[in-house]
C-alpha positions as a printed NumPy array, in Angstrom:
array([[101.954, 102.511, 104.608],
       [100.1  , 101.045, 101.791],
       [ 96.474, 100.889, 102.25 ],
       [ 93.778,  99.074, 100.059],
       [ 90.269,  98.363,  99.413],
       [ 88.731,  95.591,  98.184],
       [ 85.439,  95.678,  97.117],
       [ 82.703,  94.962,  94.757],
       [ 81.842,  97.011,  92.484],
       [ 78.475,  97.306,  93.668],
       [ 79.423,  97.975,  97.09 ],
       [ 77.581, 101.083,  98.859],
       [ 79.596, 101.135, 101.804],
       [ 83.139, 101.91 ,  99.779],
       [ 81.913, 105.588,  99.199],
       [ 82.095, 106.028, 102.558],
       [ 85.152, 104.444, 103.545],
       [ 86.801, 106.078, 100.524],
       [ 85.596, 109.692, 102.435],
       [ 86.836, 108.645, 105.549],
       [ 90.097, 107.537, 105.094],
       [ 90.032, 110.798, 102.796],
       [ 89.18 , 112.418, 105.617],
       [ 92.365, 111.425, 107.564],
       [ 94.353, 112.138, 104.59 ],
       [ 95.255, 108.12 , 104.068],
       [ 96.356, 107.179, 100.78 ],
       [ 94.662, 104.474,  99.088],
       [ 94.131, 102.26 ,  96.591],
       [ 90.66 , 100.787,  95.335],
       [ 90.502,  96.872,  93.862],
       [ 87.378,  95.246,  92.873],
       [ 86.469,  92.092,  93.171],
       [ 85.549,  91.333,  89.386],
       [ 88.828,  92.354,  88.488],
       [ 91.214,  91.249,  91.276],
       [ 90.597,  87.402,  91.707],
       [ 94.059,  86.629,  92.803],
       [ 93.574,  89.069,  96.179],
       [ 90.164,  87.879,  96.415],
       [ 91.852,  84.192,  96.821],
       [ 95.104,  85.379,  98.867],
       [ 93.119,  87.306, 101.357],
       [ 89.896,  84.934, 101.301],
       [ 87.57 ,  87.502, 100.82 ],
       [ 83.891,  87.353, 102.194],
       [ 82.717,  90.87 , 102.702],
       [ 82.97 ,  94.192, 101.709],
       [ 84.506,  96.455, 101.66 ],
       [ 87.685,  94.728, 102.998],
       [ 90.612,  97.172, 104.216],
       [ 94.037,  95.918, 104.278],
       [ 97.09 ,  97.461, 105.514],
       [100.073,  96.862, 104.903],
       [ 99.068,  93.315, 103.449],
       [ 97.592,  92.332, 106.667],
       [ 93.542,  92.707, 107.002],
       [ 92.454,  94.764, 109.38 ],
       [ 88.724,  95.142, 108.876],
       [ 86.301,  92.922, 107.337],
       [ 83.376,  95.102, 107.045],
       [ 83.074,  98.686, 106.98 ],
       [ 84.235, 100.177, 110.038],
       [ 82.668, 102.997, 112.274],
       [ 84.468, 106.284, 112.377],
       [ 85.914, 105.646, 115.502],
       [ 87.548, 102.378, 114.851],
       [ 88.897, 104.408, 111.835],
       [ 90.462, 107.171, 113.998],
       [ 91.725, 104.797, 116.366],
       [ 93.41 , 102.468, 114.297],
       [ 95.529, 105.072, 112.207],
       [ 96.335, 107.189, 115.199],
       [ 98.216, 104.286, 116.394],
       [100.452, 104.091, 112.916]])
């Protein structure tokens, strides 16, 4: 399962999704914004964080615990 986030680098809410999906022992992968234009364009990215898995977005914005939890105990 490959798992990313796309943020900016100002973003406060990536912390915490970075701590949660830590917290479920997901393996990720940060990109920014400022230095990932070509995602930013494939994925037409409006908000962050973004979390995509698998190359398919599956939140937008950051995402409560639960919606957390019960997406990845489905995979």
């Amino acid at each position: 399962m490959d798992v990313m986030i796309i943020a900016t680098k100002a973003c406060t809410h990536c912390k915490n999704l970075e701590k949660e999906l830590e917290s479920l022992r997901i393996p990720y992968r940060v990109c920014f914004v400022e230095d990932c234009a070509d995602l930013v364009q494939k994925f037409s990215i409006l908000h962050s964080p973004t979390l995509i898995v698998d190359d398919e977005i599956v939140f937008r914005e950051q995402p409560t615990k639960v919606e957390l939890h019960a997406y990845f105990d489905t995979k």
